[in-house]
Amino acid sequence: MQQGAGVMPAGTPVRSEGVWQAAWRRFRKDRVGMVSLVVVAAFLLLILLSATGLVARGWQNEVAVPNAPPTVVGPRAADPAQPKAEDLAPNVDLTDIDPLAPRYAEWAERAKQYHAVETPKADTLPLGADRLGRNVLDKAIKGTQVSVFVGVLAALVATLVGTALGAFAGFFGGKVGDFLEWLYNVFTAIPYILLIFAFAAVLGRGIGTVVLILGLTGWTDLYRQVRAEFMKHRAREYVRAAEAIGASSMSRIFRHILPNVSHVILVRMSLLVVGFIKSEVILSYLGLGVPVDQVSWGTMLAEAQAELILGYWWQLATATVFMAVFVTAFSLMADAWRDALDPKLRGLE
């Protein structure tokens, strides 16, 4: 009997679905997770365009009048009580009290020969302007680039530190595990925010400093989780089989156990990104984050504090909306990936 098209012959081994393929298939079924993924991808595209200078290149330029309102609000009405420039010009004879008064007319004629080019400034912008007339939308885009870059890079540093220390503590145990447990207890005994402030006060301001501070203080939770996973996997059959055929300790750690716990590390790192973005905003708001010649969501919120008292709310609203949308979408995406990678759900299709 001839076999039909698409029917596998008897005895052909069926290749099992990989962990990441199954996780992606389950992730696509999560509508909230997919929408969050699209939002995060849009933000990453915006960050890439900002980094290449295609958008928000002139965020420091004063393109509008100070505190120009958003376009939907419309330009501010002129204050009738504000005197005009020509009304302030004195119309009195100052010859008797000012010896230079006869030369004023001559100097004025000479000044007319030089034409100063003044760039017209907008009365409104799509999302308004700050106190210097800088575009709030451009600042929010550039602030997104800085804040997300700091959060992702600091999460990578914390993940590398926490994974390495947790792997060694969980695999070797003994004196190595005791020493790393002591180091972990030292870091967790000090309040987290106080430890961040101490590092910031010593190292100073700057993006590199913020990344280093967050990375060196945020590895503790990941360390405990990786340590527990390695303690569980080091006694399993596949690790003992690798040891029996002569695999070294480093080979068993990084080639055998680490790939099997990588999904746990990935999900934990995504949660660290959200936490570190919030920490960067707090540090920049308090003046311990990015330098004054750069912008982030934290510096925008710090500037908006004084503007809000005067009724200029648009910079605060813009920074808050950008931060809330990205952090919420990233958190929902991380939750969706955690559910998709959960081994307990692999048999529940």
PDB file of N, CA, C and O in Angstrom, residues 114-149:
ATOM      1  N   TYR A 114      23.189  96.373  11.361  1.00  0.00           N
ATOM      2  CA  TYR A 114      23.477  94.954  11.614  1.00  0.00           C
ATOM      3  C   TYR A 114      22.159  94.250  11.901  1.00  0.00           C
ATOM      4  O   TYR A 114      21.460  94.568  12.866  1.00  0.00           O
ATOM      5  N   HIS A 115      21.831  93.303  11.039  1.00  0.00           N
ATOM      6  CA  HIS A 115      20.552  92.600  11.172  1.00  0.00           C
ATOM      7  C   HIS A 115      20.803  91.274  11.894  1.00  0.00           C
ATOM      8  O   HIS A 115      21.503  90.398  11.374  1.00  0.00           O
ATOM      9  N   ALA A 116      20.265  91.159  13.057  1.00  0.00           N
ATOM     10  CA  ALA A 116      20.360  89.913  13.822  1.00  0.00           C
ATOM     11  C   ALA A 116      19.259  88.955  13.381  1.00  0.00           C
ATOM     12  O   ALA A 116      18.084  89.337  13.313  1.00  0.00           O
ATOM     13  N   VAL A 117      19.647  87.745  13.072  1.00  0.00           N
ATOM     14  CA  VAL A 117      18.697  86.722  12.637  1.00  0.00           C
ATOM     15  C   VAL A 117      18.137  86.025  13.875  1.00  0.00           C
ATOM     16  O   VAL A 117      18.870  85.382  14.631  1.00  0.00           O
ATOM     17  N   GLU A 118      16.875  86.168  14.078  1.00  0.00           N
ATOM     18  CA  GLU A 118      16.204  85.542  15.214  1.00  0.00           C
ATOM     19  C   GLU A 118      15.299  84.425  14.707  1.00  0.00           C
ATOM     20  O   GLU A 118      14.453  84.651  13.846  1.00  0.00           O
ATOM     21  N   THR A 119      15.518  83.231  15.249  1.00  0.00           N
ATOM     22  CA  THR A 119      14.687  82.088  14.871  1.00  0.00           C
ATOM     23  C   THR A 119      13.344  82.205  15.565  1.00  0.00           C
ATOM     24  O   THR A 119      13.280  82.324  16.801  1.00  0.00           O
ATOM     25  N   PRO A 120      12.261  82.187  14.813  1.00  0.00           N
ATOM     26  CA  PRO A 120      10.944  82.279  15.456  1.00  0.00           C
ATOM     27  C   PRO A 120      10.674  81.062  16.327  1.00  0.00           C
ATOM     28  O   PRO A 120      11.007  79.927  15.963  1.00  0.00           O
ATOM     29  N   LYS A 121      10.114  81.288  17.470  1.00  0.00           N
ATOM     30  CA  LYS A 121       9.823  80.210  18.409  1.00  0.00           C
ATOM     31  C   LYS A 121       8.327  79.934  18.436  1.00  0.00           C
ATOM     32  O   LYS A 121       7.508  80.845  18.372  1.00  0.00           O
ATOM     33  N   ALA A 122       8.014  78.658  18.541  1.00  0.00           N
ATOM     34  CA  ALA A 122       6.616  78.231  18.483  1.00  0.00           C
ATOM     35  C   ALA A 122       5.880  78.603  19.762  1.00  0.00           C
ATOM     36  O   ALA A 122       6.462  78.612  20.858  1.00  0.00           O
ATOM     37  N   ASP A 123       4.610  78.911  19.583  1.00  0.00           N
ATOM     38  CA  ASP A 123       3.768  79.205  20.742  1.00  0.00           C
ATOM     39  C   ASP A 123       3.227  77.930  21.388  1.00  0.00           C
ATOM     40  O   ASP A 123       2.898  77.933  22.579  1.00  0.00           O
ATOM     41  N   THR A 124       3.139  76.860  20.597  1.00  0.00           N
ATOM     42  CA  THR A 124       2.674  75.566  21.110  1.00  0.00           C
ATOM     43  C   THR A 124       3.516  74.457  20.487  1.00  0.00           C
ATOM     44  O   THR A 124       4.125  74.633  19.434  1.00  0.00           O
ATOM     45  N   LEU A 125       3.528  73.325  21.139  1.00  0.00           N
ATOM     46  CA  LEU A 125       4.172  72.119  20.638  1.00  0.00           C
ATOM     47  C   LEU A 125       3.228  70.941  20.887  1.00  0.00           C
ATOM     48  O   LEU A 125       2.312  71.047  21.718  1.00  0.00           O
ATOM     49  N   PRO A 126       3.419  69.809  20.183  1.00  0.00           N
ATOM     50  CA  PRO A 126       2.492  68.680  20.362  1.00  0.00           C
ATOM     51  C   PRO A 126       2.267  68.291  21.813  1.00  0.00           C
ATOM     52  O   PRO A 126       1.128  68.043  22.230  1.00  0.00           O
ATOM     53  N   LEU A 127       3.346  68.223  22.614  1.00  0.00           N
ATOM     54  CA  LEU A 127       3.216  67.898  24.039  1.00  0.00           C
ATOM     55  C   LEU A 127       3.761  69.003  24.930  1.00  0.00           C
ATOM     56  O   LEU A 127       4.043  68.779  26.104  1.00  0.00           O
ATOM     57  N   GLY A 128       3.909  70.201  24.383  1.00  0.00           N
ATOM     58  CA  GLY A 128       4.335  71.332  25.175  1.00  0.00           C
ATOM     59  C   GLY A 128       5.845  71.469  25.257  1.00  0.00           C
ATOM     60  O   GLY A 128       6.605  70.687  24.674  1.00  0.00           O
ATOM     61  N   ALA A 129       6.295  72.490  25.988  1.00  0.00           N
ATOM     62  CA  ALA A 129       7.713  72.778  26.177  1.00  0.00           C
ATOM     63  C   ALA A 129       7.993  72.963  27.662  1.00  0.00           C
ATOM     64  O   ALA A 129       7.080  73.197  28.466  1.00  0.00           O
ATOM     65  N   ASP A 130       9.280  72.870  28.017  1.00  0.00           N
ATOM     66  CA  ASP A 130       9.662  73.064  29.408  1.00  0.00           C
ATOM     67  C   ASP A 130       9.969  74.538  29.664  1.00  0.00           C
ATOM     68  O   ASP A 130       9.707  75.396  28.824  1.00  0.00           O
ATOM     69  N   ARG A 131      10.568  74.838  30.796  1.00  0.00           N
ATOM     70  CA  ARG A 131      10.809  76.231  31.183  1.00  0.00           C
ATOM     71  C   ARG A 131      11.822  76.921  30.284  1.00  0.00           C
ATOM     72  O   ARG A 131      11.875  78.151  30.233  1.00  0.00           O
ATOM     73  N   LEU A 132      12.631  76.153  29.554  1.00  0.00           N
ATOM     74  CA  LEU A 132      13.606  76.734  28.630  1.00  0.00           C
ATOM     75  C   LEU A 132      13.126  76.747  27.183  1.00  0.00           C
ATOM     76  O   LEU A 132      13.845  77.224  26.308  1.00  0.00           O
ATOM     77  N   GLY A 133      11.950  76.211  26.938  1.00  0.00           N
ATOM     78  CA  GLY A 133      11.437  76.143  25.581  1.00  0.00           C
ATOM     79  C   GLY A 133      11.838  74.898  24.822  1.00  0.00           C
ATOM     80  O   GLY A 133      11.689  74.847  23.598  1.00  0.00           O
ATOM     81  N   ARG A 134      12.327  73.862  25.505  1.00  0.00           N
ATOM     82  CA  ARG A 134      12.711  72.619  24.844  1.00  0.00           C
ATOM     83  C   ARG A 134      11.493  71.722  24.667  1.00  0.00           C
ATOM     84  O   ARG A 134      10.594  71.691  25.507  1.00  0.00           O
ATOM     85  N   ASN A 135      11.489  70.983  23.567  1.00  0.00           N
ATOM     86  CA  ASN A 135      10.352  70.137  23.217  1.00  0.00           C
ATOM     87  C   ASN A 135      10.224  68.987  24.215  1.00  0.00           C
ATOM     88  O   ASN A 135      11.151  68.172  24.371  1.00  0.00           O
ATOM     89  N   VAL A 136       9.086  68.897  24.889  1.00  0.00           N
ATOM     90  CA  VAL A 136       8.876  67.855  25.888  1.00  0.00           C
ATOM     91  C   VAL A 136       8.828  66.475  25.240  1.00  0.00           C
ATOM     92  O   VAL A 136       9.311  65.487  25.806  1.00  0.00           O
ATOM     93  N   LEU A 137       8.264  66.378  24.029  1.00  0.00           N
ATOM     94  CA  LEU A 137       8.203  65.088  23.349  1.00  0.00           C
ATOM     95  C   LEU A 137       9.604  64.566  23.035  1.00  0.00           C
ATOM     96  O   LEU A 137       9.897  63.381  23.253  1.00  0.00           O
ATOM     97  N   ASP A 138      10.478  65.438  22.535  1.00  0.00           N
ATOM     98  CA  ASP A 138      11.854  65.020  22.271  1.00  0.00           C
ATOM     99  C   ASP A 138      12.568  64.624  23.558  1.00  0.00           C
ATOM    100  O   ASP A 138      13.345  63.656  23.577  1.00  0.00           O
ATOM    101  N   LYS A 139      12.318  65.341  24.627  1.00  0.00           N
ATOM    102  CA  LYS A 139      12.939  64.998  25.908  1.00  0.00           C
ATOM    103  C   LYS A 139      12.451  63.639  26.407  1.00  0.00           C
ATOM    104  O   LYS A 139      13.236  62.848  26.943  1.00  0.00           O
ATOM    105  N   ALA A 140      11.156  63.359  26.216  1.00  0.00           N
ATOM    106  CA  ALA A 140      10.622  62.074  26.664  1.00  0.00           C
ATOM    107  C   ALA A 140      11.218  60.925  25.858  1.00  0.00           C
ATOM    108  O   ALA A 140      11.524  59.859  26.415  1.00  0.00           O
ATOM    109  N   ILE A 141      11.400  61.129  24.551  1.00  0.00           N
ATOM    110  CA  ILE A 141      12.000  60.084  23.720  1.00  0.00           C
ATOM    111  C   ILE A 141      13.453  59.845  24.132  1.00  0.00           C
ATOM    112  O   ILE A 141      13.897  58.699  24.282  1.00  0.00           O
ATOM    113  N   LYS A 142      14.209  60.932  24.300  1.00  0.00           N
ATOM    114  CA  LYS A 142      15.604  60.792  24.722  1.00  0.00           C
ATOM    115  C   LYS A 142      15.683  60.227  26.134  1.00  0.00           C
ATOM    116  O   LYS A 142      16.582  59.426  26.445  1.00  0.00           O
ATOM    117  N   GLY A 143      14.762  60.621  27.007  1.00  0.00           N
ATOM    118  CA  GLY A 143      14.734  60.063  28.349  1.00  0.00           C
ATOM    119  C   GLY A 143      14.417  58.580  28.351  1.00  0.00           C
ATOM    120  O   GLY A 143      14.937  57.827  29.186  1.00  0.00           O
ATOM    121  N   THR A 144      13.572  58.142  27.414  1.00  0.00           N
ATOM    122  CA  THR A 144      13.298  56.717  27.276  1.00  0.00           C
ATOM    123  C   THR A 144      14.563  55.951  26.918  1.00  0.00           C
ATOM    124  O   THR A 144      14.841  54.880  27.471  1.00  0.00           O
ATOM    125  N   GLN A 145      15.336  56.510  26.006  1.00  0.00           N
ATOM    126  CA  GLN A 145      16.584  55.864  25.609  1.00  0.00           C
ATOM    127  C   GLN A 145      17.518  55.700  26.805  1.00  0.00           C
ATOM    128  O   GLN A 145      18.071  54.615  27.033  1.00  0.00           O
ATOM    129  N   VAL A 146      17.688  56.752  27.592  1.00  0.00           N
ATOM    130  CA  VAL A 146      18.622  56.701  28.721  1.00  0.00           C
ATOM    131  C   VAL A 146      18.116  55.766  29.812  1.00  0.00           C
ATOM    132  O   VAL A 146      18.853  54.905  30.316  1.00  0.00           O
ATOM    133  N   SER A 147      16.847  55.903  30.198  1.00  0.00           N
ATOM    134  CA  SER A 147      16.313  55.111  31.309  1.00  0.00           C
ATOM    135  C   SER A 147      16.285  53.623  30.975  1.00  0.00           C
ATOM    136  O   SER A 147      16.667  52.783  31.804  1.00  0.00           O
ATOM    137  N   VAL A 148      15.828  53.285  29.769  1.00  0.00           N
ATOM    138  CA  VAL A 148      15.766  51.873  29.387  1.00  0.00           C
ATOM    139  C   VAL A 148      17.171  51.297  29.216  1.00  0.00           C
ATOM    140  O   VAL A 148      17.444  50.152  29.601  1.00  0.00           O
ATOM    141  N   PHE A 149      18.086  52.090  28.659  1.00  0.00           N
ATOM    142  CA  PHE A 149      19.469  51.623  28.515  1.00  0.00           C
ATOM    143  C   PHE A 149      20.077  51.317  29.883  1.00  0.00           C
ATOM    144  O   PHE A 149      20.728  50.274  30.070  1.00  0.00           O
TER     145      PHE A 149
END
